[in-house]
Amino acid sequence: MCGIIGYMGPKSVVPILIEGLKKLEYRGYDSAGIAVVDKGHIQTRRVKGKIHSLEESLQKSPLNGSYGIGHTRWATHGRPSEENAHPHRDCTGQLVVVHNGIIENYLALKQALKKEGHTFRTETDTEVIAHLIEKKFRGSLEEAVRAAAAELEGAFAVAVLSVEDPDTIVAAKVGPPLVVGLGDNETLVSSDVNPILAYTQNAAFLEDGEMAVIKPEGVKFFDFSGKPVTKKIEHLTWNPLLIEKRGFKHFMLKEIFEQPEVVRDTLLGRISLDSGKVRLDEIGLSAPLLKHVRKALVIACGTSYHAGLVGKYFLESLAHVPVEVEYASEFRYRDFVIDKDTLVIVISQSGETADTLAALRACKERCAAVLAITNAVSSSIARESHGVLYTHAGPEIGVAATKTFTAQLTALLLLALNLGQIKGNIDQETSYALIEEMQRIPHKMEKVLARAKAIEDLASRFVSFSHFLYMGRWVNFPVALEGALKLKEISYVHAEGYPAGEMKHGPIALIDEKMPTLAIVPKDKVYDKLLSNISEIKARAGYVLAVAFEDDAQIPQHVDVVIPIPSAHPLLTPFLTVVPLQLFAYFIAAKRGADVDQPRNLAKSVTVE
Ligand code: AGP
């Protein structure tokens, strides 16, 4: 995830920005930059690579400044490069901006601005913000940012400065976090509290639709209509671990809440809202090779295997390609049959799982190509595959995979659309409609997350239960498996996931009042089938909790508890149905006093068999 830092105060700004960026490194990045104001002029320095490269560059040719902004970029669209690194300038070079998030309408804005004579240097969405503020600027940076924000769609946390409105940093937020540190005669703005705590424990967290106007004499807060806002000043603790958790009790909970931003980041720059096309040139597999592919073989472990099972539905529905999904630990020892028409897709968030790496090596020379879907740039699996499709989830600290799962689903959806387009198996209208729907998923995830307290209260009622059954059908069958895995791996409670159609073939014998069932019941083509499975459970004194559409008026009469989610395209419901199950598992584990982030016997990456 990108990181933002800004400083206004009496101290020399360059060391403060560099130290601040170092404290944001854990968020994951591949380029960095700063912009400082020195005697009325903006000086910028940007590097591809790590902050030590920025420091080396500054040692060779130092910068001085009285205030400034900095940024760490996790490349989401457009390769990591100095040119694509933030801060980005407007045409005049008198204004710079750093940004975290996705501007969904950046293409339309860019075309309009180009027609008005603006010249662009990069393919980033961020640069559009700089030119839009330039267009709106009439002397007040605050007013120009406010006017520009009104035209931006999507998620953006920005910090902006202009020498035409000196001694001012303006920050604005919709989506990704921004926090303002109120020091003694100095003010900072950052993506999280970590960089701020070296200067002050007093901070104000911007809400969506709020701005901070930072000047040498202090900071003022406004909403996007210009109305002053009184902010609660939080007194922050000094626990660095807690800081990195941004106030969340566990990394896992923070990462569950990061999922909307992670989906946005994984989509960023890979879809064109104009044409409905998916662009995945970056994966390094040619269109002719992909066009030739006749089937797909997905190989993974654990949660990544569950993502692969969801991906099977995406690929079959959108690319009309037959798909097998295999556990790496089993596949690698089979006398498997594979041919040059098969695309092997290995999924691994760590990129280091021994079984998955071994399976990759076993079939690499016998298939059409191996494509890795991974979160770890330059990991072993990434390096040994023919092509790589990176998820952009940022580092996942909690052992239980959450945000990397939904990031993998995002990557698999993009791959299915791309393959379908290359093979001519999906029409533009269908593709456009799905992309339109996918753009709304992060916001719908945020609506589910907003109900976390209700899920926590519900989980409290089940803390002492020792067995759970999870069931789903069609594209949500793998989500039942994932929900069960989450619960068992962090709370040590037994849970099983099943295709609901299998209940009569055995599992229904387990049902009694001591074994609650979590049913995943979105209104899709198998909804009625699932209702019958539920009624069979209810007829045997089973307790049923249903993850279902919030506007489903029928489901409450069939189950004991409804966990509501927004309605969504049938293929996309896993992005939403998994979130309450992650939260349910988290709260049960936390209330059982389990070591949620480091569950017993488990490692974040299983690099040995
Ligand atoms: C999931 O919560 C577990 N941490 C585990 O099943 C994990 O998904 C599995 O070990 C695969 O890891 P990978 O994605 O890094 O290959």
mmCIF file with all atom_site columns, N, CA, C and O in Angstrom, residues 520-536:
data_model
loop_
_atom_site.group_PDB
_atom_site.id
_atom_site.type_symbol
_atom_site.label_atom_id
_atom_site.label_alt_id
_atom_site.label_comp_id
_atom_site.label_asym_id
_atom_site.label_entity_id
_atom_site.label_seq_id
_atom_site.pdbx_PDB_ins_code
_atom_site.Cartn_x
_atom_site.Cartn_y
_atom_site.Cartn_z
_atom_site.occupancy
_atom_site.B_iso_or_equiv
_atom_site.pdbx_formal_charge
_atom_site.auth_seq_id
_atom_site.auth_comp_id
_atom_site.auth_asym_id
_atom_site.auth_atom_id
_atom_site.pdbx_PDB_model_num
ATOM 1  N N  . ILE A 1 520 ? -24.173 -19.894 3.241  1.00 0.00 ? 520 ILE A N  1
ATOM 2  C CA . ILE A 1 520 ? -23.899 -18.738 2.380  1.00 0.00 ? 520 ILE A CA 1
ATOM 3  C C  . ILE A 1 520 ? -24.963 -18.728 1.288  1.00 0.00 ? 520 ILE A C  1
ATOM 4  O O  . ILE A 1 520 ? -25.003 -19.633 0.445  1.00 0.00 ? 520 ILE A O  1
ATOM 5  N N  . VAL A 1 521 ? -25.883 -17.740 1.392  1.00 0.00 ? 521 VAL A N  1
ATOM 6  C CA . VAL A 1 521 ? -27.131 -17.848 0.606  1.00 0.00 ? 521 VAL A CA 1
ATOM 7  C C  . VAL A 1 521 ? -27.438 -16.572 -0.180 1.00 0.00 ? 521 VAL A C  1
ATOM 8  O O  . VAL A 1 521 ? -28.492 -15.954 0.013  1.00 0.00 ? 521 VAL A O  1
ATOM 9  N N  . PRO A 1 522 ? -26.539 -16.127 -1.062 1.00 0.00 ? 522 PRO A N  1
ATOM 10 C CA . PRO A 1 522 ? -26.913 -14.967 -1.884 1.00 0.00 ? 522 PRO A CA 1
ATOM 11 C C  . PRO A 1 522 ? -27.983 -15.357 -2.899 1.00 0.00 ? 522 PRO A C  1
ATOM 12 O O  . PRO A 1 522 ? -28.138 -16.550 -3.195 1.00 0.00 ? 522 PRO A O  1
ATOM 13 N N  . LYS A 1 523 ? -28.728 -14.387 -3.379 1.00 0.00 ? 523 LYS A N  1
ATOM 14 C CA . LYS A 1 523 ? -29.780 -14.716 -4.350 1.00 0.00 ? 523 LYS A CA 1
ATOM 15 C C  . LYS A 1 523 ? -29.131 -14.958 -5.708 1.00 0.00 ? 523 LYS A C  1
ATOM 16 O O  . LYS A 1 523 ? -28.865 -14.039 -6.464 1.00 0.00 ? 523 LYS A O  1
ATOM 17 N N  . ASP A 1 524 ? -28.831 -16.229 -5.987 1.00 0.00 ? 524 ASP A N  1
ATOM 18 C CA . ASP A 1 524 ? -28.257 -16.571 -7.285 1.00 0.00 ? 524 ASP A CA 1
ATOM 19 C C  . ASP A 1 524 ? -28.980 -17.793 -7.813 1.00 0.00 ? 524 ASP A C  1
ATOM 20 O O  . ASP A 1 524 ? -30.019 -18.183 -7.267 1.00 0.00 ? 524 ASP A O  1
ATOM 21 N N  . LYS A 1 525 ? -28.403 -18.455 -8.795 1.00 0.00 ? 525 LYS A N  1
ATOM 22 C CA . LYS A 1 525 ? -29.181 -19.511 -9.480 1.00 0.00 ? 525 LYS A CA 1
ATOM 23 C C  . LYS A 1 525 ? -29.372 -20.750 -8.603 1.00 0.00 ? 525 LYS A C  1
ATOM 24 O O  . LYS A 1 525 ? -30.142 -21.638 -8.936 1.00 0.00 ? 525 LYS A O  1
ATOM 25 N N  . VAL A 1 526 ? -28.679 -20.853 -7.502 1.00 0.00 ? 526 VAL A N  1
ATOM 26 C CA . VAL A 1 526 ? -28.820 -22.035 -6.629 1.00 0.00 ? 526 VAL A CA 1
ATOM 27 C C  . VAL A 1 526 ? -29.478 -21.670 -5.297 1.00 0.00 ? 526 VAL A C  1
ATOM 28 O O  . VAL A 1 526 ? -29.477 -22.461 -4.349 1.00 0.00 ? 526 VAL A O  1
ATOM 29 N N  . TYR A 1 527 ? -30.049 -20.466 -5.220 1.00 0.00 ? 527 TYR A N  1
ATOM 30 C CA . TYR A 1 527 ? -30.668 -19.975 -3.972 1.00 0.00 ? 527 TYR A CA 1
ATOM 31 C C  . TYR A 1 527 ? -31.742 -20.943 -3.468 1.00 0.00 ? 527 TYR A C  1
ATOM 32 O O  . TYR A 1 527 ? -31.713 -21.354 -2.304 1.00 0.00 ? 527 TYR A O  1
ATOM 33 N N  . ASP A 1 528 ? -32.657 -21.336 -4.316 1.00 0.00 ? 528 ASP A N  1
ATOM 34 C CA . ASP A 1 528 ? -33.753 -22.210 -3.881 1.00 0.00 ? 528 ASP A CA 1
ATOM 35 C C  . ASP A 1 528 ? -33.237 -23.563 -3.398 1.00 0.00 ? 528 ASP A C  1
ATOM 36 O O  . ASP A 1 528 ? -33.730 -24.137 -2.418 1.00 0.00 ? 528 ASP A O  1
ATOM 37 N N  . LYS A 1 529 ? -32.180 -24.058 -4.075 1.00 0.00 ? 529 LYS A N  1
ATOM 38 C CA . LYS A 1 529 ? -31.584 -25.336 -3.646 1.00 0.00 ? 529 LYS A CA 1
ATOM 39 C C  . LYS A 1 529 ? -31.045 -25.197 -2.222 1.00 0.00 ? 529 LYS A C  1
ATOM 40 O O  . LYS A 1 529 ? -31.160 -26.079 -1.383 1.00 0.00 ? 529 LYS A O  1
ATOM 41 N N  . LEU A 1 530 ? -30.441 -24.046 -1.974 1.00 0.00 ? 530 LEU A N  1
ATOM 42 C CA . LEU A 1 530 ? -29.845 -23.853 -0.654 1.00 0.00 ? 530 LEU A CA 1
ATOM 43 C C  . LEU A 1 530 ? -30.942 -23.733 0.415  1.00 0.00 ? 530 LEU A C  1
ATOM 44 O O  . LEU A 1 530 ? -30.798 -24.218 1.531  1.00 0.00 ? 530 LEU A O  1
ATOM 45 N N  . LEU A 1 531 ? -32.058 -23.100 0.052  1.00 0.00 ? 531 LEU A N  1
ATOM 46 C CA . LEU A 1 531 ? -33.178 -23.013 0.994  1.00 0.00 ? 531 LEU A CA 1
ATOM 47 C C  . LEU A 1 531 ? -33.637 -24.414 1.395  1.00 0.00 ? 531 LEU A C  1
ATOM 48 O O  . LEU A 1 531 ? -33.919 -24.678 2.572  1.00 0.00 ? 531 LEU A O  1
ATOM 49 N N  . SER A 1 532 ? -33.647 -25.358 0.447  1.00 0.00 ? 532 SER A N  1
ATOM 50 C CA . SER A 1 532 ? -34.081 -26.716 0.833  1.00 0.00 ? 532 SER A CA 1
ATOM 51 C C  . SER A 1 532 ? -33.052 -27.348 1.764  1.00 0.00 ? 532 SER A C  1
ATOM 52 O O  . SER A 1 532 ? -33.396 -28.011 2.733  1.00 0.00 ? 532 SER A O  1
ATOM 53 N N  . ASN A 1 533 ? -31.754 -27.108 1.481  1.00 0.00 ? 533 ASN A N  1
ATOM 54 C CA . ASN A 1 533 ? -30.743 -27.659 2.411  1.00 0.00 ? 533 ASN A CA 1
ATOM 55 C C  . ASN A 1 533 ? -30.949 -27.091 3.813  1.00 0.00 ? 533 ASN A C  1
ATOM 56 O O  . ASN A 1 533 ? -30.841 -27.786 4.823  1.00 0.00 ? 533 ASN A O  1
ATOM 57 N N  . ILE A 1 534 ? -31.271 -25.797 3.864  1.00 0.00 ? 534 ILE A N  1
ATOM 58 C CA . ILE A 1 534 ? -31.463 -25.154 5.166  1.00 0.00 ? 534 ILE A CA 1
ATOM 59 C C  . ILE A 1 534 ? -32.668 -25.752 5.877  1.00 0.00 ? 534 ILE A C  1
ATOM 60 O O  . ILE A 1 534 ? -32.630 -26.064 7.075  1.00 0.00 ? 534 ILE A O  1
ATOM 61 N N  . SER A 1 535 ? -33.746 -25.977 5.130  1.00 0.00 ? 535 SER A N  1
ATOM 62 C CA . SER A 1 535 ? -34.950 -26.506 5.801  1.00 0.00 ? 535 SER A CA 1
ATOM 63 C C  . SER A 1 535 ? -34.690 -27.922 6.309  1.00 0.00 ? 535 SER A C  1
ATOM 64 O O  . SER A 1 535 ? -35.175 -28.310 7.382  1.00 0.00 ? 535 SER A O  1
ATOM 65 N N  . GLU A 1 536 ? -33.845 -28.699 5.608  1.00 0.00 ? 536 GLU A N  1
ATOM 66 C CA . GLU A 1 536 ? -33.502 -30.052 6.106  1.00 0.00 ? 536 GLU A CA 1
ATOM 67 C C  . GLU A 1 536 ? -32.743 -29.955 7.432  1.00 0.00 ? 536 GLU A C  1
ATOM 68 O O  . GLU A 1 536 ? -32.908 -30.744 8.344  1.00 0.00 ? 536 GLU A O  1
#
